[in-house]
Amino acid sequence: MNQERRDRKMHLGAFFHPTGNHVAAWLHPNAQIDAGANFEHYASITQTAERGKFDLMFVADAVAVRDGKLQALRRWPQYMAYFDPLTLLPALAAVTKNIGVVATATTSYNEPYHIARKFASLDHISLGRAGWNVVTSSAVNEAWNFGRDTHYAHDQRYDRANEFVEVVKGLWDSWEDDAFIRDRSTEIYFDPAKLHTLNHEGQHFKVRGPLNVARPPQGHPVLFQAGSSEAGRESAARFAEGVFTPQHTLPEAQDFYRDIKGRMAKYGRKPEALKIMPGLNAIVGRTRKEAEEAHRFLQSKIHPDVGLELLSIQLDNMDLSQYDLDGPLPDIPDHVAAETGQASMRNIVRWSKEEGLTIRQIYERYAGARGQRTVIGSPVEIADDMERWFRNYGVDGFLYHPSHLPGGLDAFVDLVIPELQNRGLFREEYEGKTLRENMGLERPKSRYAAEGCRAKQGG
Ligand SMILES: Cc1cc2nc3c(=O)[nH]c(=O)nc-3n(C[C@H](O)[C@H](O)[C@H](O)COP(=O)(O)O)c2cc1C
């Protein structure tokens, strides 16, 4: 066991998919059936995660209804109709005190000024608990809602994302922390020397600034990233402070951990400025048997139409309908694999080639965990697994995906969290007030204050 690791605590996020992570979650009697349209439900699960001292809750997003065969989608309501995260999160911030509120926003179909403004506002409203998961979108149906017929190519998306993040960070620095004097005696509200115009002109964006929101309490809301391709890893090393990633074995997770942290130095960053939090689809019961039964129940509810549809989406909409469910996965054409370059596809191909799984077995594995690693067991078994990955430098923490909500989360908070706390692996109280403080991340200095620069405000 590593000495340094004994003195540290892991970080935990809770990923709130509507009704839960499992593709059949809504069929579980302990799932909120109308989750996507029920604010009370989100308020309650966020409060439960806060009771469990999670660093953060996270919601994913896409700017489109999921596209596919309605025959399958009618049985799979996740991500068909749900709240806009940047409307949901401020409301959740108002009913919680400590937990970080983190959401996805795509860099492909947004403008940096909008995103900078919204997350800066969320950071003020939550008193320093906001985080942004920077994604590039992977589905073409998002393009169709934004005047495009095709999605940007993979590397082009990341190129745009990198510049997008630079602009957003620049806009967050528009006002220095002490720019607002608000002095009734001198009748001066702000110091113009502490207001900065970005004047960005790049390959993808032209943004003058400044931002019409004061500098966020955290300086910058915490930046997350969730892509594992070559371009995704490079972006993570460049700007991310938290990384969500599917990792299935400890050696792979260790490689990923070393790889990402190793890339950071060239961007002038220290390894501890980024926390790697792979997905964990933990299904817990008071005993292993109880956990296995809970898992079996959910797996039994995966309709073949849904399983095939889910797999086909991961394989760039490849039509699998003519293949035998209990036979092998057909070869994936090279151009499909090359175009998407996605980690989830690589995993599916590996399960087929190396483990010889049938189409049904693959979709059952994928649908149950939505591409994340599944661990099923008693609280002690789950904590053992998490401890092993943490102590051995596979992770800095985990993004826990409750299989169904609220039932799965309740069980994790009541059974696994105390076990982790007893082992000294997880906090008993929040360390600080902001998400940055709780994640052990430094507050970034304003680029202008850091330079001692006092550029004159123009316009
Ligand atoms: C935990 C997790 C959450 C994600 N959330 C979103 C999301 O909300 N919206 C989205 O468009 N993509 C989301 N993604 C997809 C990634 O942003 C990325 O597009 C995908 O992993 C492929 O990236 P890559 O080609 O760099 O591997 C998520 C991925 C992971 C692992």
Tab-separated table of C-alpha atoms and ligand atoms in Angstrom:
chain	number	residue	atom	x	y	z
A	1	MET	CA	0.000	0.000	0.000
A	2	ASN	CA	1.251	3.414	-0.883
A	3	GLN	CA	2.038	5.727	2.044
A	4	GLU	CA	0.958	8.937	0.322
A	5	ARG	CA	-2.400	7.426	-0.545
A	6	ARG	CA	-3.160	6.590	3.073
A	7	ASP	CA	-3.245	10.271	3.940
A	8	ARG	CA	-5.593	11.239	1.166
A	9	LYS	CA	-9.288	10.931	0.640
A	10	MET	CA	-11.043	9.982	-2.558
A	11	HIS	CA	-13.436	12.283	-4.409
A	12	LEU	CA	-16.921	11.169	-5.322
A	13	GLY	CA	-19.391	12.445	-7.856
A	14	ALA	CA	-22.967	11.199	-8.378
A	15	PHE	CA	-24.157	10.985	-11.976
A	16	PHE	CA	-27.906	11.555	-12.160
A	17	HIS	CA	-29.264	10.041	-15.354
A	18	PRO	CA	-33.032	10.521	-15.532
A	19	THR	CA	-34.497	7.543	-13.569
A	20	GLY	CA	-30.969	6.067	-13.180
A	21	ASN	CA	-28.041	4.670	-15.142
A	22	HIS	CA	-29.544	1.324	-16.112
A	23	VAL	CA	-31.346	1.377	-19.408
A	24	ALA	CA	-34.359	-0.309	-17.752
A	25	ALA	CA	-34.175	1.792	-14.569
A	26	TRP	CA	-37.650	3.221	-15.001
A	27	LEU	CA	-39.122	-0.287	-14.699
A	28	HIS	CA	-37.692	-0.717	-11.188
A	29	PRO	CA	-40.312	-0.218	-8.473
A	30	ASN	CA	-37.872	2.018	-6.549
A	31	ALA	CA	-37.276	4.391	-9.457
A	32	GLN	CA	-39.031	7.747	-9.900
A	33	ILE	CA	-40.937	6.995	-13.068
A	34	ASP	CA	-41.372	10.621	-14.217
A	35	ALA	CA	-37.860	11.735	-13.160
A	36	GLY	CA	-37.154	13.809	-16.268
A	37	ALA	CA	-40.002	16.155	-15.444
A	38	ASN	CA	-39.981	16.067	-11.646
A	39	PHE	CA	-38.005	18.768	-9.853
A	40	GLU	CA	-38.858	17.459	-6.374
A	41	HIS	CA	-37.135	14.216	-7.349
A	42	TYR	CA	-33.926	16.010	-8.398
A	43	ALA	CA	-34.016	18.117	-5.222
A	44	SER	CA	-34.392	15.019	-3.096
A	45	ILE	CA	-31.618	12.951	-4.734
A	46	THR	CA	-29.234	15.912	-4.643
A	47	GLN	CA	-29.930	16.285	-0.925
A	48	THR	CA	-29.310	12.565	-0.449
A	49	ALA	CA	-25.950	12.859	-2.226
A	50	GLU	CA	-25.125	15.830	-0.015
A	51	ARG	CA	-26.025	13.776	3.062
A	52	GLY	CA	-23.511	11.248	1.723
A	53	LYS	CA	-20.891	14.090	1.446
A	54	PHE	CA	-20.419	13.616	-2.285
A	55	ASP	CA	-18.150	16.241	-3.829
A	56	LEU	CA	-20.619	16.830	-6.597
A	57	MET	CA	-23.714	15.799	-8.468
A	58	PHE	CA	-23.537	15.736	-12.249
A	59	VAL	CA	-26.085	15.810	-15.041
A	60	ALA	CA	-25.319	15.028	-18.669
A	61	ASP	CA	-26.842	16.800	-21.609
A	62	ALA	CA	-27.476	16.761	-25.342
A	63	VAL	CA	-29.248	19.425	-27.375
A	64	ALA	CA	-31.554	16.994	-29.149
A	65	VAL	CA	-34.024	14.219	-28.476
A	66	ARG	CA	-32.267	10.913	-28.907
A	67	ASP	CA	-32.720	9.752	-32.461
A	68	GLY	CA	-33.492	6.161	-33.319
A	69	LYS	CA	-36.168	3.593	-33.917
A	70	LEU	CA	-39.320	4.626	-32.070
A	71	GLN	CA	-40.115	0.928	-31.697
A	72	ALA	CA	-37.191	0.777	-29.235
A	73	LEU	CA	-37.235	4.320	-27.895
A	74	ARG	CA	-40.811	4.009	-26.654
A	75	ARG	CA	-39.419	1.495	-24.124
A	76	TRP	CA	-36.384	3.615	-23.262
A	77	PRO	CA	-37.361	7.063	-22.044
A	78	GLN	CA	-33.930	8.177	-20.764
A	79	TYR	CA	-32.804	11.395	-22.430
A	80	MET	CA	-35.959	11.733	-24.494
A	81	ALA	CA	-37.463	14.505	-22.344
A	82	TYR	CA	-35.644	16.028	-19.373
A	83	PHE	CA	-34.649	19.372	-17.859
A	84	ASP	CA	-32.156	21.778	-19.318
A	85	PRO	CA	-29.234	21.466	-16.847
A	86	LEU	CA	-28.524	25.163	-16.619
A	87	THR	CA	-32.103	25.796	-15.580
A	88	LEU	CA	-32.128	22.835	-13.183
A	89	LEU	CA	-28.827	23.445	-11.377
A	90	PRO	CA	-29.503	26.926	-9.954
A	91	ALA	CA	-32.731	25.553	-8.465
A	92	LEU	CA	-30.794	22.628	-6.934
A	93	ALA	CA	-28.181	25.034	-5.585
A	94	ALA	CA	-30.958	26.853	-3.739
A	95	VAL	CA	-31.991	23.705	-1.831
A	96	THR	CA	-28.466	22.513	-0.912
A	97	LYS	CA	-25.402	24.022	0.812
A	98	ASN	CA	-22.275	22.039	0.138
A	99	ILE	CA	-22.512	19.716	-2.821
A	100	GLY	CA	-21.003	20.777	-6.155
A	101	VAL	CA	-23.449	21.199	-9.031
A	102	VAL	CA	-21.921	20.136	-12.343
A	103	ALA	CA	-23.455	19.972	-15.801
A	104	THR	CA	-22.513	19.275	-19.359
A	105	ALA	CA	-22.630	21.988	-21.968
A	106	THR	CA	-21.444	21.327	-25.496
A	107	THR	CA	-18.826	23.477	-27.191
A	108	SER	CA	-20.107	22.443	-30.612
A	109	TYR	CA	-23.533	24.072	-30.398
A	110	ASN	CA	-23.073	26.970	-28.011
A	111	GLU	CA	-21.258	30.265	-28.047
A	112	PRO	CA	-18.547	30.919	-25.459
A	113	TYR	CA	-20.134	34.141	-24.211
A	114	HIS	CA	-23.386	32.358	-23.325
A	115	ILE	CA	-21.603	29.540	-21.548
A	116	ALA	CA	-19.246	31.846	-19.644
A	117	ARG	CA	-22.201	33.895	-18.486
A	118	LYS	CA	-24.362	30.968	-17.423
A	119	PHE	CA	-21.689	29.118	-15.463
A	120	ALA	CA	-20.458	32.354	-13.864
A	121	SER	CA	-24.049	33.034	-12.775
A	122	LEU	CA	-24.409	29.470	-11.460
A	123	ASP	CA	-21.198	29.880	-9.496
A	124	HIS	CA	-22.538	33.046	-7.829
A	125	ILE	CA	-25.959	31.536	-7.155
A	126	SER	CA	-24.415	28.398	-5.615
A	127	LEU	CA	-21.747	30.406	-3.714
A	128	GLY	CA	-18.877	28.682	-5.482
A	129	ARG	CA	-20.136	25.179	-6.269
A	130	ALA	CA	-20.400	25.217	-10.064
A	131	GLY	CA	-18.643	22.891	-12.495
A	132	TRP	CA	-18.817	22.602	-16.279
A	133	ASN	CA	-18.339	19.312	-18.115
A	134	VAL	CA	-16.895	20.388	-21.443
A	135	VAL	CA	-18.110	18.046	-24.186
A	136	THR	CA	-17.947	18.245	-27.948
A	137	SER	CA	-21.179	16.247	-28.634
A	138	SER	CA	-21.047	13.000	-30.498
A	139	ALA	CA	-24.487	12.755	-32.119
A	140	VAL	CA	-25.309	14.217	-35.511
A	141	ASN	CA	-28.908	14.937	-34.473
A	142	GLU	CA	-27.592	17.812	-32.349
A	143	ALA	CA	-26.183	19.381	-35.534
A	144	TRP	CA	-29.648	19.256	-37.083
A	145	ASN	CA	-31.004	21.636	-34.449
A	146	PHE	CA	-28.341	24.238	-35.181
A	147	GLY	CA	-28.484	24.857	-38.905
A	148	ARG	CA	-26.055	22.098	-39.891
A	149	ASP	CA	-26.566	18.871	-41.818
A	150	THR	CA	-23.444	17.193	-40.520
A	151	HIS	CA	-21.589	17.111	-37.243
A	152	TYR	CA	-18.087	18.561	-37.031
A	153	ALA	CA	-15.343	15.939	-37.517
A	154	HIS	CA	-13.846	14.489	-34.321
A	155	ASP	CA	-10.549	16.418	-34.206
A	156	GLN	CA	-12.202	19.582	-35.451
A	157	ARG	CA	-14.624	19.410	-32.517
A	158	TYR	CA	-11.770	19.224	-30.058
A	159	ASP	CA	-9.961	22.053	-31.789
A	160	ARG	CA	-13.048	24.208	-31.392
A	161	ALA	CA	-13.453	23.028	-27.782
A	162	ASN	CA	-9.914	24.057	-26.865
A	163	GLU	CA	-10.396	27.559	-28.220
A	164	PHE	CA	-13.895	27.738	-26.687
A	165	VAL	CA	-12.499	27.006	-23.218
A	166	GLU	CA	-9.747	29.610	-23.642
A	167	VAL	CA	-12.367	32.230	-24.487
A	168	VAL	CA	-14.606	31.257	-21.577
A	169	LYS	CA	-11.721	31.405	-19.115
A	170	GLY	CA	-10.744	34.800	-20.504
A	171	LEU	CA	-14.302	36.075	-20.088
A	172	TRP	CA	-14.459	34.837	-16.496
A	173	ASP	CA	-11.454	37.069	-15.819
A	174	SER	CA	-13.214	40.152	-17.216
A	175	TRP	CA	-13.605	41.625	-13.750
A	176	GLU	CA	-10.909	41.318	-11.128
A	177	ASP	CA	-12.036	39.927	-7.783
A	178	ASP	CA	-11.921	43.358	-6.150
A	179	ALA	CA	-13.250	45.356	-9.117
A	180	PHE	CA	-16.502	46.245	-7.360
A	181	ILE	CA	-15.846	48.967	-4.785
A	182	ARG	CA	-19.532	49.810	-4.221
A	183	ASP	CA	-18.661	52.878	-2.135
A	184	ARG	CA	-21.576	55.207	-1.340
A	185	SER	CA	-19.253	57.866	0.121
A	186	THR	CA	-17.289	58.310	-3.131
A	187	GLU	CA	-20.221	57.257	-5.283
A	188	ILE	CA	-17.933	54.929	-7.242
A	189	TYR	CA	-19.317	51.468	-7.982
A	190	PHE	CA	-16.386	49.808	-9.706
A	191	ASP	CA	-12.769	50.472	-10.570
A	192	PRO	CA	-12.447	50.733	-14.375
A	193	ALA	CA	-8.802	49.665	-14.129
A	194	LYS	CA	-10.031	46.265	-12.932
A	195	LEU	CA	-12.308	45.624	-15.883
A	196	HIS	CA	-10.685	43.911	-18.879
A	197	THR	CA	-11.789	43.473	-22.463
A	198	LEU	CA	-10.781	40.135	-23.933
A	199	ASN	CA	-10.637	41.092	-27.627
A	200	HIS	CA	-10.306	37.450	-28.688
A	201	GLU	CA	-9.890	36.694	-32.375
A	202	GLY	CA	-9.118	33.081	-33.158
A	203	GLN	CA	-9.809	30.377	-35.684
A	204	HIS	CA	-13.347	29.671	-34.464
A	205	PHE	CA	-14.416	32.643	-32.372
A	206	LYS	CA	-14.306	36.405	-32.323
A	207	VAL	CA	-15.376	37.698	-28.925
A	208	ARG	CA	-14.765	41.157	-27.597
A	209	GLY	CA	-16.031	40.875	-24.001
A	210	PRO	CA	-16.017	41.830	-21.193
A	211	LEU	CA	-18.499	39.504	-19.473
A	212	ASN	CA	-21.538	41.072	-17.801
A	213	VAL	CA	-21.171	38.925	-14.673
A	214	ALA	CA	-18.693	39.559	-11.845
A	215	ARG	CA	-15.731	37.177	-11.490
A	216	PRO	CA	-17.083	33.844	-10.193
A	217	PRO	CA	-16.520	33.036	-6.484
A	218	GLN	CA	-14.252	30.143	-7.510
A	219	GLY	CA	-12.383	32.375	-9.948
A	220	HIS	CA	-13.327	29.844	-12.584
A	221	PRO	CA	-16.018	27.188	-12.125
A	222	VAL	CA	-14.348	23.747	-12.076
A	223	LEU	CA	-13.736	22.339	-15.568
A	224	PHE	CA	-14.466	18.677	-16.306
A	225	GLN	CA	-13.847	16.650	-19.454
A	226	ALA	CA	-15.223	13.261	-20.490
A	227	GLY	CA	-13.522	12.118	-23.680
A	228	SER	CA	-10.850	9.404	-23.770
A	229	SER	CA	-9.614	9.578	-27.380
A	230	GLU	CA	-6.180	10.983	-28.205
A	231	ALA	CA	-7.645	14.443	-28.810
A	232	GLY	CA	-9.810	14.131	-25.696
A	233	ARG	CA	-6.833	13.207	-23.507
A	234	GLU	CA	-4.844	16.141	-24.805
A	235	SER	CA	-7.705	18.521	-24.028
A	236	ALA	CA	-8.008	17.023	-20.554
A	237	ALA	CA	-4.324	17.615	-19.901
A	238	ARG	CA	-4.610	21.150	-21.227
A	239	PHE	CA	-7.558	22.433	-19.202
A	240	ALA	CA	-9.542	19.811	-17.247
A	241	GLU	CA	-9.594	19.704	-13.454
A	242	GLY	CA	-11.761	16.611	-13.310
A	243	VAL	CA	-11.970	13.789	-15.842
A	244	PHE	CA	-14.889	11.385	-16.232
A	245	THR	CA	-13.911	8.261	-18.125
A	246	PRO	CA	-15.041	4.671	-18.553
A	247	GLN	CA	-12.228	2.353	-17.338
A	248	HIS	CA	-12.829	-1.359	-16.998
A	249	THR	CA	-9.692	-2.851	-15.488
A	250	LEU	CA	-7.206	-1.515	-12.955
A	251	PRO	CA	-4.179	-1.805	-15.295
A	252	GLU	CA	-6.034	0.178	-17.963
A	253	ALA	CA	-7.093	2.772	-15.431
A	254	GLN	CA	-3.501	3.042	-14.207
A	255	ASP	CA	-2.288	3.556	-17.782
A	256	PHE	CA	-4.916	6.207	-18.361
A	257	TYR	CA	-4.052	7.896	-15.050
A	258	ARG	CA	-0.340	7.984	-15.835
A	259	ASP	CA	-0.949	9.051	-19.403
A	260	ILE	CA	-3.196	12.034	-18.623
A	261	LYS	CA	-1.122	13.223	-15.670
A	262	GLY	CA	2.035	12.781	-17.733
A	263	ARG	CA	0.707	15.071	-20.461
A	264	MET	CA	0.047	17.968	-18.082
A	265	ALA	CA	3.596	19.235	-17.605
A	266	LYS	CA	3.817	20.579	-21.141
A	267	TYR	CA	0.879	22.855	-20.319
A	268	GLY	CA	2.633	24.058	-17.162
A	269	ARG	CA	0.272	22.105	-14.904
A	270	LYS	CA	0.891	19.899	-11.868
A	271	PRO	CA	-0.623	16.376	-11.757
A	272	GLU	CA	-2.681	17.171	-8.646
A	273	ALA	CA	-4.485	19.985	-10.511
A	274	LEU	CA	-6.612	17.304	-12.191
A	275	LYS	CA	-8.670	14.553	-10.541
A	276	ILE	CA	-9.379	11.410	-12.494
A	277	MET	CA	-12.797	9.985	-11.646
A	278	PRO	CA	-13.713	6.900	-13.710
A	279	GLY	CA	-17.314	5.768	-13.826
A	280	LEU	CA	-18.497	3.229	-11.281
A	281	ASN	CA	-21.764	1.428	-11.766
A	282	ALA	CA	-21.933	0.017	-8.240
A	283	ILE	CA	-24.879	-2.143	-7.323
A	284	VAL	CA	-24.957	-2.695	-3.606
A	285	GLY	CA	-27.107	-4.819	-1.335
A	286	ARG	CA	-26.863	-5.607	2.353
A	287	THR	CA	-25.444	-8.908	1.170
A	288	ARG	CA	-23.881	-9.985	-2.104
A	289	LYS	CA	-26.947	-12.086	-2.815
A	290	GLU	CA	-29.252	-9.097	-2.411
A	291	ALA	CA	-27.066	-7.024	-4.771
A	292	GLU	CA	-27.017	-9.795	-7.371
A	293	GLU	CA	-30.780	-10.078	-7.225
A	294	ALA	CA	-31.171	-6.328	-7.745
A	295	HIS	CA	-28.864	-6.515	-10.754
A	296	ARG	CA	-30.563	-9.589	-12.185
A	297	PHE	CA	-33.930	-7.898	-11.921
A	298	LEU	CA	-32.774	-4.871	-13.924
A	299	GLN	CA	-30.982	-7.015	-16.515
A	300	SER	CA	-34.117	-9.107	-16.994
A	301	LYS	CA	-35.971	-5.946	-17.963
A	302	ILE	CA	-33.759	-5.089	-20.965
A	303	HIS	CA	-35.990	-5.543	-23.963
A	304	PRO	CA	-34.082	-6.878	-27.033
A	305	ASP	CA	-35.333	-3.919	-29.114
A	306	VAL	CA	-33.729	-1.577	-26.588
A	307	GLY	CA	-30.518	-3.569	-26.246
A	308	LEU	CA	-29.984	-3.691	-30.011
A	309	GLU	CA	-30.809	-0.046	-30.431
A	310	LEU	CA	-28.373	0.962	-27.714
A	311	LEU	CA	-25.607	-1.089	-29.263
A	312	SER	CA	-26.341	0.213	-32.735
A	313	ILE	CA	-26.092	3.833	-31.498
A	314	GLN	CA	-22.681	3.118	-29.984
A	315	LEU	CA	-21.618	1.637	-33.320
A	316	ASP	CA	-22.462	4.790	-35.237
A	317	ASN	CA	-26.019	3.615	-36.037
A	318	MET	CA	-24.869	0.380	-37.627
A	319	ASP	CA	-27.884	-1.780	-38.465
A	320	LEU	CA	-27.686	-5.001	-36.452
A	321	SER	CA	-31.255	-6.159	-37.034
A	322	GLN	CA	-30.376	-8.955	-39.481
A	323	TYR	CA	-27.872	-10.637	-37.150
A	324	ASP	CA	-28.544	-13.475	-34.709
A	325	LEU	CA	-28.709	-12.085	-31.157
A	326	ASP	CA	-26.920	-15.167	-29.887
A	327	GLY	CA	-24.203	-15.000	-32.531
A	328	PRO	CA	-21.095	-12.855	-32.827
A	329	LEU	CA	-20.958	-9.136	-33.517
A	330	PRO	CA	-20.159	-8.501	-37.204
A	331	ASP	CA	-16.901	-6.735	-38.069
A	332	ILE	CA	-17.076	-2.986	-37.665
A	333	PRO	CA	-16.025	-1.273	-40.904
A	334	ASP	CA	-12.707	0.528	-40.433
A	335	HIS	CA	-14.078	3.874	-41.594
A	336	VAL	CA	-16.777	3.773	-38.879
A	337	ALA	CA	-14.259	3.078	-36.143
A	338	ALA	CA	-11.844	5.694	-37.488
A	339	GLU	CA	-14.461	8.425	-37.891
A	340	THR	CA	-15.816	8.274	-34.398
A	341	GLY	CA	-12.635	7.241	-32.581
A	342	GLN	CA	-14.691	6.679	-29.454
A	343	ALA	CA	-13.595	4.737	-26.414
A	344	SER	CA	-17.011	3.107	-25.949
A	345	MET	CA	-16.812	1.609	-29.426
A	346	ARG	CA	-13.323	0.295	-28.776
A	347	ASN	CA	-14.588	-1.447	-25.626
A	348	ILE	CA	-17.461	-3.075	-27.472
A	349	VAL	CA	-15.166	-4.362	-30.205
A	350	ARG	CA	-12.782	-5.724	-27.589
A	351	TRP	CA	-15.539	-7.546	-25.698
A	352	SER	CA	-16.530	-9.144	-28.967
A	353	LYS	CA	-13.048	-10.054	-30.210
A	354	GLU	CA	-11.200	-10.875	-26.987
A	355	GLU	CA	-13.992	-12.253	-24.835
A	356	GLY	CA	-16.067	-13.704	-27.664
A	357	LEU	CA	-19.332	-12.257	-26.330
A	358	THR	CA	-22.488	-12.594	-28.432
A	359	ILE	CA	-24.527	-9.587	-29.515
A	360	ARG	CA	-26.981	-10.218	-26.666
A	361	GLN	CA	-24.206	-10.560	-24.089
A	362	ILE	CA	-22.599	-7.349	-25.310
A	363	TYR	CA	-25.760	-5.316	-25.165
A	364	GLU	CA	-26.574	-6.748	-21.745
A	365	ARG	CA	-23.149	-5.701	-20.511
A	366	TYR	CA	-23.361	-2.323	-22.167
A	367	ALA	CA	-26.999	-1.580	-21.362
A	368	GLY	CA	-26.672	-2.501	-17.721
A	369	ALA	CA	-23.739	-0.230	-17.097
A	370	ARG	CA	-24.069	2.199	-20.006
A	371	GLY	CA	-20.441	1.532	-20.845
A	372	GLN	CA	-19.196	2.029	-17.287
A	373	ARG	CA	-17.607	-0.583	-15.043
A	374	THR	CA	-20.052	-2.612	-12.951
A	375	VAL	CA	-19.294	-3.811	-9.446
A	376	ILE	CA	-21.945	-5.843	-7.677
A	377	GLY	CA	-21.684	-6.768	-4.042
A	378	SER	CA	-22.008	-6.086	-0.342
A	379	PRO	CA	-20.830	-2.726	1.076
A	380	VAL	CA	-17.530	-4.348	2.115
A	381	GLU	CA	-16.928	-5.822	-1.344
A	382	ILE	CA	-17.687	-2.543	-3.108
A	383	ALA	CA	-15.474	-0.578	-0.704
A	384	ASP	CA	-12.674	-3.173	-1.163
A	385	ASP	CA	-12.800	-2.665	-4.898
A	386	MET	CA	-12.859	1.135	-4.661
A	387	GLU	CA	-10.001	1.085	-2.158
A	388	ARG	CA	-7.870	-1.112	-4.394
A	389	TRP	CA	-8.284	1.187	-7.377
A	390	PHE	CA	-7.666	4.268	-5.280
A	391	ARG	CA	-4.627	3.036	-3.360
A	392	ASN	CA	-3.022	1.755	-6.530
A	393	TYR	CA	-3.177	4.994	-8.487
A	394	GLY	CA	-5.942	3.993	-10.847
A	395	VAL	CA	-8.143	6.892	-9.753
A	396	ASP	CA	-8.432	10.011	-7.616
A	397	GLY	CA	-12.064	9.166	-7.032
A	398	PHE	CA	-15.125	7.866	-8.832
A	399	LEU	CA	-18.146	9.095	-10.694
A	400	TYR	CA	-20.804	6.842	-9.212
A	401	HIS	CA	-23.711	5.981	-11.513
A	402	PRO	CA	-26.727	4.876	-9.442
A	403	SER	CA	-28.448	2.066	-11.353
A	404	HIS	CA	-31.876	3.466	-10.528
A	405	LEU	CA	-32.973	6.600	-8.690
A	406	PRO	CA	-33.617	7.168	-5.879
A	407	GLY	CA	-33.328	3.511	-4.719
A	408	GLY	CA	-29.750	2.832	-5.897
A	409	LEU	CA	-28.393	6.062	-4.451
A	410	ASP	CA	-30.119	5.554	-1.090
A	411	ALA	CA	-28.455	2.151	-0.765
A	412	PHE	CA	-25.004	3.498	-1.690
A	413	VAL	CA	-25.222	6.414	0.742
A	414	ASP	CA	-26.514	4.278	3.594
A	415	LEU	CA	-24.270	1.255	3.070
A	416	VAL	CA	-21.091	2.091	1.120
A	417	ILE	CA	-20.314	5.642	2.280
A	418	PRO	CA	-20.054	4.668	5.992
A	419	GLU	CA	-17.776	1.772	5.018
A	420	LEU	CA	-15.481	4.144	3.090
A	421	GLN	CA	-15.531	6.608	5.988
A	422	ASN	CA	-14.644	3.895	8.515
A	423	ARG	CA	-11.599	3.105	6.391
A	424	GLY	CA	-10.566	6.775	6.333
A	425	LEU	CA	-11.003	6.829	2.568
A	426	PHE	CA	-13.768	9.395	2.399
A	427	ARG	CA	-14.630	12.627	4.200
A	428	GLU	CA	-17.012	12.788	7.158
A	429	GLU	CA	-17.515	16.537	6.724
A	430	TYR	CA	-16.988	18.874	3.789
A	431	GLU	CA	-13.506	20.393	3.941
A	432	GLY	CA	-14.525	23.739	2.497
A	433	LYS	CA	-17.359	25.782	1.127
A	434	THR	CA	-16.613	25.644	-2.589
A	435	LEU	CA	-16.356	22.729	-4.991
A	436	ARG	CA	-12.707	23.665	-5.574
A	437	GLU	CA	-11.945	23.508	-1.860
A	438	ASN	CA	-13.634	20.139	-1.506
A	439	MET	CA	-11.847	18.745	-4.549
A	440	GLY	CA	-8.479	20.076	-3.372
A	441	LEU	CA	-8.105	22.360	-6.395
A	442	GLU	CA	-6.446	25.764	-6.366
A	443	ARG	CA	-8.451	28.886	-7.102
A	444	PRO	CA	-7.083	30.316	-10.369
A	445	LYS	CA	-5.743	33.847	-10.269
A	446	SER	CA	-7.119	36.299	-12.757
A	447	ARG	CA	-4.790	36.422	-15.750
A	448	TYR	CA	-4.700	40.213	-15.425
A	449	ALA	CA	-4.194	40.383	-11.669
A	450	ALA	CA	-1.482	37.734	-12.015
A	451	GLU	CA	0.337	39.806	-14.603
A	452	GLY	CA	-0.173	42.985	-12.583
A	453	CYS	CA	-1.536	44.285	-15.855
A	454	ARG	CA	-3.935	47.174	-15.894
A	455	ALA	CA	-5.238	47.251	-19.437
A	456	LYS	CA	-7.594	50.094	-20.113
A	457	GLN	CA	-11.216	49.211	-20.626
A	458	GLY	CA	-12.249	50.067	-24.145
A	459	GLY	CA	-15.704	50.773	-25.583
B	1	LIG	C1	-19.164	10.053	-17.692
B	1	LIG	C2	-19.366	10.620	-19.046
B	1	LIG	C3	-20.309	11.604	-19.237
B	1	LIG	C4	-20.523	12.143	-20.496
B	1	LIG	N1	-21.473	13.101	-20.649
B	1	LIG	C5	-21.737	13.575	-21.880
B	1	LIG	C6	-22.770	14.513	-22.076
B	1	LIG	O1	-23.429	14.918	-21.157
B	1	LIG	N2	-23.008	14.952	-23.331
B	1	LIG	C7	-22.259	14.526	-24.409
B	1	LIG	O2	-22.531	14.977	-25.527
B	1	LIG	N3	-21.280	13.631	-24.248
B	1	LIG	C8	-21.016	13.148	-23.014
B	1	LIG	N4	-20.035	12.219	-22.843
B	1	LIG	C9	-19.283	11.794	-24.037
B	1	LIG	C10	-17.935	12.447	-24.073
B	1	LIG	O3	-17.977	13.827	-23.916
B	1	LIG	C11	-17.247	12.152	-25.373
B	1	LIG	O4	-17.958	12.705	-26.442
B	1	LIG	C12	-17.158	10.685	-25.603
B	1	LIG	O5	-16.599	10.075	-24.455
B	1	LIG	C13	-16.267	10.421	-26.802
B	1	LIG	O6	-15.096	11.145	-26.658
B	1	LIG	P1	-13.743	10.616	-27.166
B	1	LIG	O7	-13.940	10.425	-28.622
B	1	LIG	O8	-12.721	11.684	-26.841
B	1	LIG	O9	-13.506	9.340	-26.413
B	1	LIG	C14	-19.787	11.676	-21.600
B	1	LIG	C15	-18.813	10.679	-21.413
B	1	LIG	C16	-18.608	10.154	-20.146
B	1	LIG	C17	-17.576	9.096	-19.965
